[in-house]
Short mmCIF file of C-alpha atoms and ligand atoms in Angstrom, two decimals:
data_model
loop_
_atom_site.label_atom_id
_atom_site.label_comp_id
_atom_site.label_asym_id
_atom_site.label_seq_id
_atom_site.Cartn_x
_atom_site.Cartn_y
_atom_site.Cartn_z
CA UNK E 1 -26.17 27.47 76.94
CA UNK E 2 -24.03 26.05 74.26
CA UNK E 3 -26.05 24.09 71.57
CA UNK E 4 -23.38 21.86 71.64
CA UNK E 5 -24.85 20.58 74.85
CA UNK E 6 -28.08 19.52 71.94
CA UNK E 7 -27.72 20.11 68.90
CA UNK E 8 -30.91 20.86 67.79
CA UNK E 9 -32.49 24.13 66.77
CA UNK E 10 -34.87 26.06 64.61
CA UNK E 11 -33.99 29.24 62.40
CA UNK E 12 -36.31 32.04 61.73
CA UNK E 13 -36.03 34.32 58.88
CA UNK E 14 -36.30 37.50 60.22
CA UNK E 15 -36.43 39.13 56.76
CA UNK E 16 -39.55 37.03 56.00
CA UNK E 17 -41.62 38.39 58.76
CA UNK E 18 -40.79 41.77 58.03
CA UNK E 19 -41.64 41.45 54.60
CA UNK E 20 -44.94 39.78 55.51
CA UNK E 21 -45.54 42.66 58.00
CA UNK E 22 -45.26 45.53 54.74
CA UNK E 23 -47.95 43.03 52.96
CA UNK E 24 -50.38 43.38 55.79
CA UNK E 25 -49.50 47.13 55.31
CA UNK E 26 -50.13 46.99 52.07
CA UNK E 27 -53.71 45.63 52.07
CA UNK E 28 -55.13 48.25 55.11
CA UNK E 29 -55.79 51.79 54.99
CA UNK E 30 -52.91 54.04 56.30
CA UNK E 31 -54.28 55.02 59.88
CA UNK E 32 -55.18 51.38 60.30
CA UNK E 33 -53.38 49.50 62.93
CA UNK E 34 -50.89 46.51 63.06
CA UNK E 35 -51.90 44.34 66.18
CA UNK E 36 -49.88 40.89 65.92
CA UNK E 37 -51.03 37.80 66.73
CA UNK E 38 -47.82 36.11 68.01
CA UNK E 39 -50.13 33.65 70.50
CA UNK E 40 -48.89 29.99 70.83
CA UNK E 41 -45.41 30.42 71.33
CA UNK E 42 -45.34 33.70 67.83
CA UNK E 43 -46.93 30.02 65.34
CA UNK E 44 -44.61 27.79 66.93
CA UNK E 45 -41.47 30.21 65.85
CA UNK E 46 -40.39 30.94 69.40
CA UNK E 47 -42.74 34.15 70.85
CA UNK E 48 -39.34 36.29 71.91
CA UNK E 49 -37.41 36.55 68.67
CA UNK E 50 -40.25 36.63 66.63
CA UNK E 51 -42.11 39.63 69.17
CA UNK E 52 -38.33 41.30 68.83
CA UNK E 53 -38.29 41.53 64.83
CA UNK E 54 -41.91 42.44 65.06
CA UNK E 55 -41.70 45.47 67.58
CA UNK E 56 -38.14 46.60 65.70
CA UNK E 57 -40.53 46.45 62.68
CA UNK E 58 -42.83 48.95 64.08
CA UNK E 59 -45.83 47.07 64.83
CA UNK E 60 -48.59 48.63 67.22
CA UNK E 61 -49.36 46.07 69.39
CA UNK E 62 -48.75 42.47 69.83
CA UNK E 63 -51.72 39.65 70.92
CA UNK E 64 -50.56 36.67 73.11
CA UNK E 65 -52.79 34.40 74.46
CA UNK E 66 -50.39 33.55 77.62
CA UNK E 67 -49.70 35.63 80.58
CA UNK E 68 -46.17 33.50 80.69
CA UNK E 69 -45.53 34.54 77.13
CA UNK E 70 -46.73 38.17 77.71
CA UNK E 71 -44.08 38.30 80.92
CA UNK E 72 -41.26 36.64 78.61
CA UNK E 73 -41.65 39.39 76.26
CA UNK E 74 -41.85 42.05 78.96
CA UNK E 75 -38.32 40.11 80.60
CA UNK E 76 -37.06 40.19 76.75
CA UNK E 77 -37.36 43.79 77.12
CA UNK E 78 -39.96 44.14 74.46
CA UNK E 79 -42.14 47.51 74.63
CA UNK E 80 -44.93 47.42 72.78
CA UNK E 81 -48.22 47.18 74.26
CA UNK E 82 -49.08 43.32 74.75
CA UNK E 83 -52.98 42.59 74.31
CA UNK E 84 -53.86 39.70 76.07
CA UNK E 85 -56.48 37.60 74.21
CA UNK E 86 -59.02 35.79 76.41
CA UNK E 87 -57.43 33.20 78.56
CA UNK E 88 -57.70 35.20 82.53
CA UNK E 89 -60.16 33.81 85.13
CA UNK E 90 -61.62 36.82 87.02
CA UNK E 91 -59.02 36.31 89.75
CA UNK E 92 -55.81 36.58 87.59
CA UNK E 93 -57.16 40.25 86.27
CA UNK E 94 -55.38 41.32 89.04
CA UNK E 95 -51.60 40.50 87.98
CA UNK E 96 -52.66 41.38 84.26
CA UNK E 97 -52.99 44.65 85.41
CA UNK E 98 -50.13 45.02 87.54
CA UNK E 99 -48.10 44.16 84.76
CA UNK E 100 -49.54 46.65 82.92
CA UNK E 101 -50.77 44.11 80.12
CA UNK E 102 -54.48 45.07 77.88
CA UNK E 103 -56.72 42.33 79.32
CA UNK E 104 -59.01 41.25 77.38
CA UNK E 105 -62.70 41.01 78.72
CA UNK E 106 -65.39 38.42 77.72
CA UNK E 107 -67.68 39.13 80.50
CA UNK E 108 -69.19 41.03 83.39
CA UNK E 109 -67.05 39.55 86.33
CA UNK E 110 -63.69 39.94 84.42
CA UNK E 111 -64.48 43.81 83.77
CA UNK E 112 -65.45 44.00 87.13
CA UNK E 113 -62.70 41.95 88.33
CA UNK E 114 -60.44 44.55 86.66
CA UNK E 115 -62.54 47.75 87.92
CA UNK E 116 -61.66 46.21 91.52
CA UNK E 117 -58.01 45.53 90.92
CA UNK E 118 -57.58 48.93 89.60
CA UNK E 119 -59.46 50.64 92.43
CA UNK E 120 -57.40 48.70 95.39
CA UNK E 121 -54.19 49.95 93.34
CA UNK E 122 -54.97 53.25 93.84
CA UNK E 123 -54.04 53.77 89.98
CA UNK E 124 -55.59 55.63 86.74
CA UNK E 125 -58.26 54.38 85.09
CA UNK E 126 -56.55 51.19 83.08
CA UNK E 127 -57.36 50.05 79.59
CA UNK E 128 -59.44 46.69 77.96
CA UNK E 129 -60.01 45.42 75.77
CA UNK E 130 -63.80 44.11 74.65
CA UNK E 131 -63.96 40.74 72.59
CA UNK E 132 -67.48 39.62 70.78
CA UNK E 133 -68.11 36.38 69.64
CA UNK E 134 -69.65 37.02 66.05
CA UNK E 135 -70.39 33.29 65.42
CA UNK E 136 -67.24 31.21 65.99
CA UNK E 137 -69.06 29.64 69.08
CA UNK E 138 -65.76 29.88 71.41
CA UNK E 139 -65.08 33.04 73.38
CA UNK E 140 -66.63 36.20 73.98
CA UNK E 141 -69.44 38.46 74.09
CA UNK E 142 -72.67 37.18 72.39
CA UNK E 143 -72.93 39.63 69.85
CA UNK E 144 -76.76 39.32 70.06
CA UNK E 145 -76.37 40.70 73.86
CA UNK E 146 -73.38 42.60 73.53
CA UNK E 147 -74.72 46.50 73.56
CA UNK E 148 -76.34 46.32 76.90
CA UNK E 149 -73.38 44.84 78.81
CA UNK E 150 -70.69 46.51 76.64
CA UNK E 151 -72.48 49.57 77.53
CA UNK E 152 -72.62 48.59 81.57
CA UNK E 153 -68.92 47.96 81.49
CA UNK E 154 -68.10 51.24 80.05
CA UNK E 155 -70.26 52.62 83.32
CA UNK E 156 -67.56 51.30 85.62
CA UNK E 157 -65.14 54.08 86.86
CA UNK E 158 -61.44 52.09 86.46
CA UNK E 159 -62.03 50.65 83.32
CA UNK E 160 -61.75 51.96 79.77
CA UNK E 161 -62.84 50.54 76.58
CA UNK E 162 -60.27 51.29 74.32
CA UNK E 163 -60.95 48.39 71.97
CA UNK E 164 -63.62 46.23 71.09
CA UNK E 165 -63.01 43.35 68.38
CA UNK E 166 -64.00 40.14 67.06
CA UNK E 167 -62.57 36.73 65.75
CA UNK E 168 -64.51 35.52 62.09
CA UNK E 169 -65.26 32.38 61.98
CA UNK E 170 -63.99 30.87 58.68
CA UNK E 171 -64.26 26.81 57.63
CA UNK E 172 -64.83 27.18 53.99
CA UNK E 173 -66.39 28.94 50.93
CA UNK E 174 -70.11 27.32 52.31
CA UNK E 175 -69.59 28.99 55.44
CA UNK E 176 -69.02 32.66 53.59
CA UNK E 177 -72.17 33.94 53.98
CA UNK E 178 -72.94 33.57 57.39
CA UNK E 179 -69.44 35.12 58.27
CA UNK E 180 -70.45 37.93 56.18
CA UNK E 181 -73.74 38.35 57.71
CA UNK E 182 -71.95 37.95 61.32
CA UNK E 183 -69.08 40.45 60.27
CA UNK E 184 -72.47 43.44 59.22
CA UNK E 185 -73.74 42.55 62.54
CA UNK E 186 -70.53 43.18 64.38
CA UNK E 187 -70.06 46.53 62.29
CA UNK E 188 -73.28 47.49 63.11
CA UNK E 189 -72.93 47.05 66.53
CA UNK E 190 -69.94 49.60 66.37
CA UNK E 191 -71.94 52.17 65.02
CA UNK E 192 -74.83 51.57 67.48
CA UNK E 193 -72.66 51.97 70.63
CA UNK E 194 -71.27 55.34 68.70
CA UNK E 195 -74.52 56.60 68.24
CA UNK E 196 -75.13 55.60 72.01
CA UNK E 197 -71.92 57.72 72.74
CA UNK E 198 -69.70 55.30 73.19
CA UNK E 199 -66.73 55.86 70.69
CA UNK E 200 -64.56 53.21 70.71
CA UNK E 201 -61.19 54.00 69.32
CA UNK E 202 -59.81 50.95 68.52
CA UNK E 203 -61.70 48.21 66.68
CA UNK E 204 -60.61 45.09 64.65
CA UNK E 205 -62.68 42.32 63.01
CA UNK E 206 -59.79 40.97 59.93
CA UNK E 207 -57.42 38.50 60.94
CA UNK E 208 -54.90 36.82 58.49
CA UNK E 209 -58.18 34.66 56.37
CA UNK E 210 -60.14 37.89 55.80
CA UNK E 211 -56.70 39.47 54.94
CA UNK E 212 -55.74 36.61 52.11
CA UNK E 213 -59.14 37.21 50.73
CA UNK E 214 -58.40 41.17 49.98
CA UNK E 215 -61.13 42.48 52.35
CA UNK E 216 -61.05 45.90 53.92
CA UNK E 217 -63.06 47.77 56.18
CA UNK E 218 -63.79 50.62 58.52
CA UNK E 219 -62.32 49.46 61.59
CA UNK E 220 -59.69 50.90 63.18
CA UNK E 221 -57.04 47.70 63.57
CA UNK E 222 -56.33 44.50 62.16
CA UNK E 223 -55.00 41.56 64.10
CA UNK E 224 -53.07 38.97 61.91
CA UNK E 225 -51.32 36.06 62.85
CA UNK E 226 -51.48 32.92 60.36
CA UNK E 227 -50.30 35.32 57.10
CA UNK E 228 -47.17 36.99 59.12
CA UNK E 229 -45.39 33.40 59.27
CA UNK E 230 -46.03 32.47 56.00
CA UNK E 231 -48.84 30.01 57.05
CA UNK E 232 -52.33 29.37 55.75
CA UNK E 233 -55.37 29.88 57.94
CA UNK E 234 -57.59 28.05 55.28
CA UNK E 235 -57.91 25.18 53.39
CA UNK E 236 -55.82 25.68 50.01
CA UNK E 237 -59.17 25.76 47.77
CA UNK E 238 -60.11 29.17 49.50
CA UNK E 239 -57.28 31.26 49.15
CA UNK E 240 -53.06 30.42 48.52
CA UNK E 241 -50.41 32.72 50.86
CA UNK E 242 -48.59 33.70 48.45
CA UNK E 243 -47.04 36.48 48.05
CA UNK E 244 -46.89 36.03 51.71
CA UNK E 245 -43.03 33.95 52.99
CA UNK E 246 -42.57 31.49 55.23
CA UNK E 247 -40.94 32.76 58.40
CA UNK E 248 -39.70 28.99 59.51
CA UNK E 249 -36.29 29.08 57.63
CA UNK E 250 -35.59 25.27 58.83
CA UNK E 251 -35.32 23.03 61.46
CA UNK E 252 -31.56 21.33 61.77
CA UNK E 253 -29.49 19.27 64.27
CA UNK E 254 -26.71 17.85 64.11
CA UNK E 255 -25.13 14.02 63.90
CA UNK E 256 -23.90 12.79 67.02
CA UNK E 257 -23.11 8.88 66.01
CA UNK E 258 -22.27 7.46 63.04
CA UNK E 259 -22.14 3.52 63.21
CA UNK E 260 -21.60 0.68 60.55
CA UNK E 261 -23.31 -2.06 61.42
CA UNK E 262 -22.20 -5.87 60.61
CA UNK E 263 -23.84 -7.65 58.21
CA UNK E 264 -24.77 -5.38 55.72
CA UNK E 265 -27.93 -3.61 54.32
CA UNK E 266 -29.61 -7.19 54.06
CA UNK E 267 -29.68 -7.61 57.63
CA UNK E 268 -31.41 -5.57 60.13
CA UNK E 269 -34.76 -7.58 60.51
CA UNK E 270 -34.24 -7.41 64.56
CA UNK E 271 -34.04 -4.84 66.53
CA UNK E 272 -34.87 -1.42 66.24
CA UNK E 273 -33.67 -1.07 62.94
CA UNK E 274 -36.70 -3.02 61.09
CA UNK E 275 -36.90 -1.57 57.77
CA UNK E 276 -32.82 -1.01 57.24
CA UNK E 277 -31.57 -1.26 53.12
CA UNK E 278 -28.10 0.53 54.48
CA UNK E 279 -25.32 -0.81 56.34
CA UNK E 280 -24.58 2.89 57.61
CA UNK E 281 -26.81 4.95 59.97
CA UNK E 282 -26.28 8.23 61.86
CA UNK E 283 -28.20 9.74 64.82
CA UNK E 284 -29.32 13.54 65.86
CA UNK E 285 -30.64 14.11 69.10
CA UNK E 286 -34.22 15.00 67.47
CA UNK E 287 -36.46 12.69 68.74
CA UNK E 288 -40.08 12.88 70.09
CA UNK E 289 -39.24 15.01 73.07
CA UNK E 290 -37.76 18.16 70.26
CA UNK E 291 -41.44 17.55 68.49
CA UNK E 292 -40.72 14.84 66.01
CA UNK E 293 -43.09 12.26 65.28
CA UNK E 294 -43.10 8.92 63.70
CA UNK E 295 -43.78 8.62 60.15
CA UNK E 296 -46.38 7.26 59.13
CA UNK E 297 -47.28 3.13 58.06
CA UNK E 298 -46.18 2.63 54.07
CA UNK E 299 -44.50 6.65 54.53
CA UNK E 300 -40.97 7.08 53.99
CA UNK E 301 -39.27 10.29 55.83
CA UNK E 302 -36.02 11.93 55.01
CA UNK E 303 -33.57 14.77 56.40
CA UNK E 304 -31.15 16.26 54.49
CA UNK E 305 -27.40 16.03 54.39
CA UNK E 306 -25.24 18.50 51.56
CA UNK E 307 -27.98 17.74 48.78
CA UNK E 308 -28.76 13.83 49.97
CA UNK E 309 -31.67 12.47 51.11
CA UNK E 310 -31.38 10.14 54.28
CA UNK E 311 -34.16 7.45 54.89
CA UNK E 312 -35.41 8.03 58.55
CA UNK E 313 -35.77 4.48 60.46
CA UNK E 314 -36.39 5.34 63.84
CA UNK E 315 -37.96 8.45 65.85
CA UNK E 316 -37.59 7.42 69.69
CA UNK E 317 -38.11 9.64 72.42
CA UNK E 318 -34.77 11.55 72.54
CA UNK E 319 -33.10 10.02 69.02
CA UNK E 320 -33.65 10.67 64.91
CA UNK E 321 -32.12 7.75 63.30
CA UNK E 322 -31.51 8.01 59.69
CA UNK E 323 -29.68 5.41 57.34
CA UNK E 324 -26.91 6.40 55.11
CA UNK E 325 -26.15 5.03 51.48
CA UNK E 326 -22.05 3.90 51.09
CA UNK E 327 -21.78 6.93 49.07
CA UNK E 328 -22.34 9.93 51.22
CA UNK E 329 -19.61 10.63 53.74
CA UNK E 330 -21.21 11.48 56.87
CA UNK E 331 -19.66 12.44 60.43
CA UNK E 332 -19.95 13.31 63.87
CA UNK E 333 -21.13 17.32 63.67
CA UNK E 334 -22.51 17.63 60.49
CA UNK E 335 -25.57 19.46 60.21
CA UNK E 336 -28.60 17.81 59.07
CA UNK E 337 -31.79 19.81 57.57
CA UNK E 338 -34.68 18.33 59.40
CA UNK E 339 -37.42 20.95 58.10
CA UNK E 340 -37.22 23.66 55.61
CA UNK E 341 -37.37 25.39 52.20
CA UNK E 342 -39.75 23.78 49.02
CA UNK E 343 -38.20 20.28 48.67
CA UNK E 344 -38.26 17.29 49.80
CA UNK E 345 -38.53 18.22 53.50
CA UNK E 346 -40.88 21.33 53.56
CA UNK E 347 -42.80 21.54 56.34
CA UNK E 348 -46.11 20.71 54.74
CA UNK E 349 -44.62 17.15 53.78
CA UNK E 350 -43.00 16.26 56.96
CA UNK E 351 -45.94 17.27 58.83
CA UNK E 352 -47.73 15.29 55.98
CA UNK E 353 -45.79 11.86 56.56
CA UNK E 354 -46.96 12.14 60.53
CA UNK E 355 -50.04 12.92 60.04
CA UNK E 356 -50.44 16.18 61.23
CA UNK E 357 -51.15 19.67 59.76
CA UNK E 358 -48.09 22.28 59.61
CA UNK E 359 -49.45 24.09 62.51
CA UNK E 360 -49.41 21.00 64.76
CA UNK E 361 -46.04 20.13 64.05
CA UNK E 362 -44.62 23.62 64.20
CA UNK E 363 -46.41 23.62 68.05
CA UNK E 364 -44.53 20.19 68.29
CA UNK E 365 -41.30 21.40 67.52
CA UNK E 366 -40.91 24.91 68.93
CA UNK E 367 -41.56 24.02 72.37
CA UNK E 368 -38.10 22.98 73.55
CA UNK E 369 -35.90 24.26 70.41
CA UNK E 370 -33.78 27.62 70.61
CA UNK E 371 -34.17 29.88 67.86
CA UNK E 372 -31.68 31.30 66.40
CA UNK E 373 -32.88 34.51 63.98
CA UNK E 374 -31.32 34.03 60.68
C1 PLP C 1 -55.56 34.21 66.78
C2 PLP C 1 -56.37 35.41 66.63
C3 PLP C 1 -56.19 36.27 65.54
C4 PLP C 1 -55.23 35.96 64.42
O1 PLP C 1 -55.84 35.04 63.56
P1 PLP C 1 -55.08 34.49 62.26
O2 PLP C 1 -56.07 33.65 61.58
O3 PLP C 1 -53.91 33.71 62.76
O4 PLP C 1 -54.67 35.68 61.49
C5 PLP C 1 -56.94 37.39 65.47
N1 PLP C 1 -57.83 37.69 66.43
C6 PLP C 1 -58.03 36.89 67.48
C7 PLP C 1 -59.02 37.25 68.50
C8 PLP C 1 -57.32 35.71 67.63
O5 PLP C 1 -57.52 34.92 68.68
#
C-alpha cells in the first residue's frame, strides 16, 4: 500500500531503541537477561518494527500481552521466544501452545489447561511461565499462597516452570516501602521453592521504574518496557528518563487541500471554522480516526510546516485542519510534523493540549498508522 493512498504515518528511530536496549545492559549483571516488554502494540510504536530492531539487537525474549500481536510477530518472521503475559482464558492455552508461544500462568486451571493441551498433542513437556502478584492487586498468583500451588503445578507431567516473575507495583515515593517489602517477599519466595527443590531458572521482578531508580538484584531476567521507548513509567518527581531516548521520532502527514477562503481572517464566525485569524487553511488526513484528539477549551494546538507553527482549528473524524499565516507558502504534498522532537509539538505537549498522558495518545495514534523505521 502506497501512503499516498493516506498520508499519514509515524517514524521510529531505530537507533534510539537500540541505544536504550545497551542502557538496560548497562544497569544488570552480565548473565542477566533482556526480556522486552513490547505489549500494546511495542508503546504504541507499531509491535513488528519495533520486535524486528529489538530481536536484530539481540534481545532474549520479547513480552506481548496479545496472542494477535504474538502471531504478527511470528508472520513477521521474528524468532525470538515470545512470552505471553497474562491475558489466555484456560481454553485458549491450547493455541498458545500450538504456536509454540511461553504462556503465562496465573492459576491452577490455566497450568492445567496447558498440561492437557500438551498431553492430547502428543508433544514434550512445554514451557511457562509463573506470574505472582506481589501487591499491584491485578493479575497473578497471591504471593501469600503462591508456594503451595507453584509447587502443585510443577507436579504436573507436561508442564515446566522455566520462569517465575512478578510486576512491582509503583505510584509514588509514599508507596516505596511497601513495594520494597513486597519485592523481599517475592525474593524470598524464590529461595524457598529452591530450598524445596524447585530451581527455577529464569526469574524477573525489575521492570523499566525499578530500572530508572538504579536497582539490581539476584534474579535471573529483567523485563522492561516503559525505559526502551524513551517513556516514563513514573511521575517526573520520582525519577527523569534520561539518559534514556525517545524511540517515537515523529508523527507526520501530509497536506491534501489548501483553500483561501473569502472574506479574510476577520470572518469565519460560522461554520466549522469558529476561531479562524487566517484567511488560508490547509488539511491532512489526520483526524480522530489516525488518534488525534481535540484540543482542549482556552488550548491552542500547532503542527509544523519548514520551521512554522500552524494554529490547528478543527480535528474531525477523518480531517486535521490547520490555518496558515499569508506568509508561509504551503501546498498540496508538503509534509507536516504532527508529533515529534523537544519543541513546540513534543509529544508530552500535544498529548498535554488533549488532555491525555503520552502513553494514551501514543495508543491513540499507533493503531491505524504505518511505521516506517527511520
Ligand atoms: C508491562 C510489564 C512490564 C514492563 O513494565 P514497564 O514499566 O513498562 O517497564 C514488566 N513486567 C510485566 C509483567 C508487565 O506486564
Amino acid at each position: 500500500m502506497s501512503l499516498e493512498t493516506h498520508p499519514t504515518w509515524m517514524e521510529l528511530d531505530a537507533s534510539a531503541l537500540v541505544h536504550n536496549l545497551g542502557e538496560v545492559r548497562q544497569r544488570i549483571g552480565g548473565g542477566v537477561r533482556i526480556i522486552a516488554s513490547v505489549k500494546a502494540n511495542g508503546y504504541g510504536h507499531g509491535i513488528v518494527p519495533v520486535a524486528r530492531v529489538l530481536a536484530d539487537a539481540g534481545v532474549d525474549m520479547l513480552a506481548t500481552g496479545s496472542f494477535a500481536e504474538a502471531l504478527a510477530l511470528r508472520a513477521a518472521g521474528v524468532e525470538t521466544p515470545v512470552l505471553l503475559l497474562a491475558g489466555t482464558l484456560p481454553g485458549g492455552m491450547g493455541d498458545v501452545v500450538a504456536q509454540g508461544f511461553i504462556p503465562t500462568i496465573i492459576d491452577l486451571a490455566g497450568a492445567q489447561a496447558v498440561n492437557r493441551a500438551v498431553s492430547l498433542a502428543a508433544t514434550a513437556p512445554t514451557d511457562i511461565f509463573i506470574k505472582v502478584d506481589s501487591g499491584l492487586g491485578r493479575v497473578g498468583v497471591a504471593l501469600d499462597a503462591a508456594q503451595g500451588l507453584i509447587a502443585e503445578i510443577a507436579g504436573l507431567p507436561n508442564v515446566i516452570v522455566r520462569g517465575l516473575y512478578t510486576h512491582l507495583s509503583f505510584q509514588d515515593a509514599d508507596g516505596m516501602a511497601y513495594t520494597e517489602q513486597r519485592l523481599a517477599l517475592f525474593y524470598d519466595l524464590v529461595q524457598r521453592l529452591k530450598a524445596a527443590g524447585l530451581d527455577i531458572p529464569i526469574t524477573q521482578a525489575l521492570a523499566s521504574s525499578a530500572l530508572l531508580l538504579g536497582w539490581r538484584d539476584d534474579c535471573t531476567a529483567v523485563c522492561p518496557g516503559h525505559i526502551l521507548f524513551g517513556l516514563n513509567p513514573v511521575s517526573a518527581e520520582l525519577a527523569g528518563v534520561k539518559p534514556f531516548h525517545a524511540a517515537l521520532a515523529a508523527i507526520k502527514s501530509r497536506v491534501i487541500q489548501v483553500r483561501d477562503h473569502a472574506g479574510g481572517p476577520e470572518m469565519g464566525a460560522g461554520g466549522y471554522h469558529g476561531g479562524r485569524r487566517q484567511r488560508r487553511t490547509a488539511v491532512a488526513p489526520c483526524g480522530l480516526n489516525d488518534g488525534y484528539a481535540p484540543i482542549g477549551p482556552g488550548l491552542d494546538g500547532v503542527v509544523l510546516h519548514g520551521g512554522h507553527e500552524l494554529r490547528v482549528i478543527g480535528v474531525s473524524l477523518e480531517h486535521l485542519t490547520v490555518e496558515v499565516p499569508d506568509a508561509v507558502h504551503i501546498a498540496v504534498g508538503d509534509e507536516l510534523v504532527i508529533v515529534g522532537g523537544d519543541g513546540p509539538v513534543a509529544l508530552d505537549r500535544v498529548a498535554r493540549w488533549q488532555g491525555r498522558r503520552p502513553i494514551d495518545a501514543l495508543m491513540a495514534f499507533s493503531a491505524r498508522m504505518p511505521v516506517k523505521v527511520v
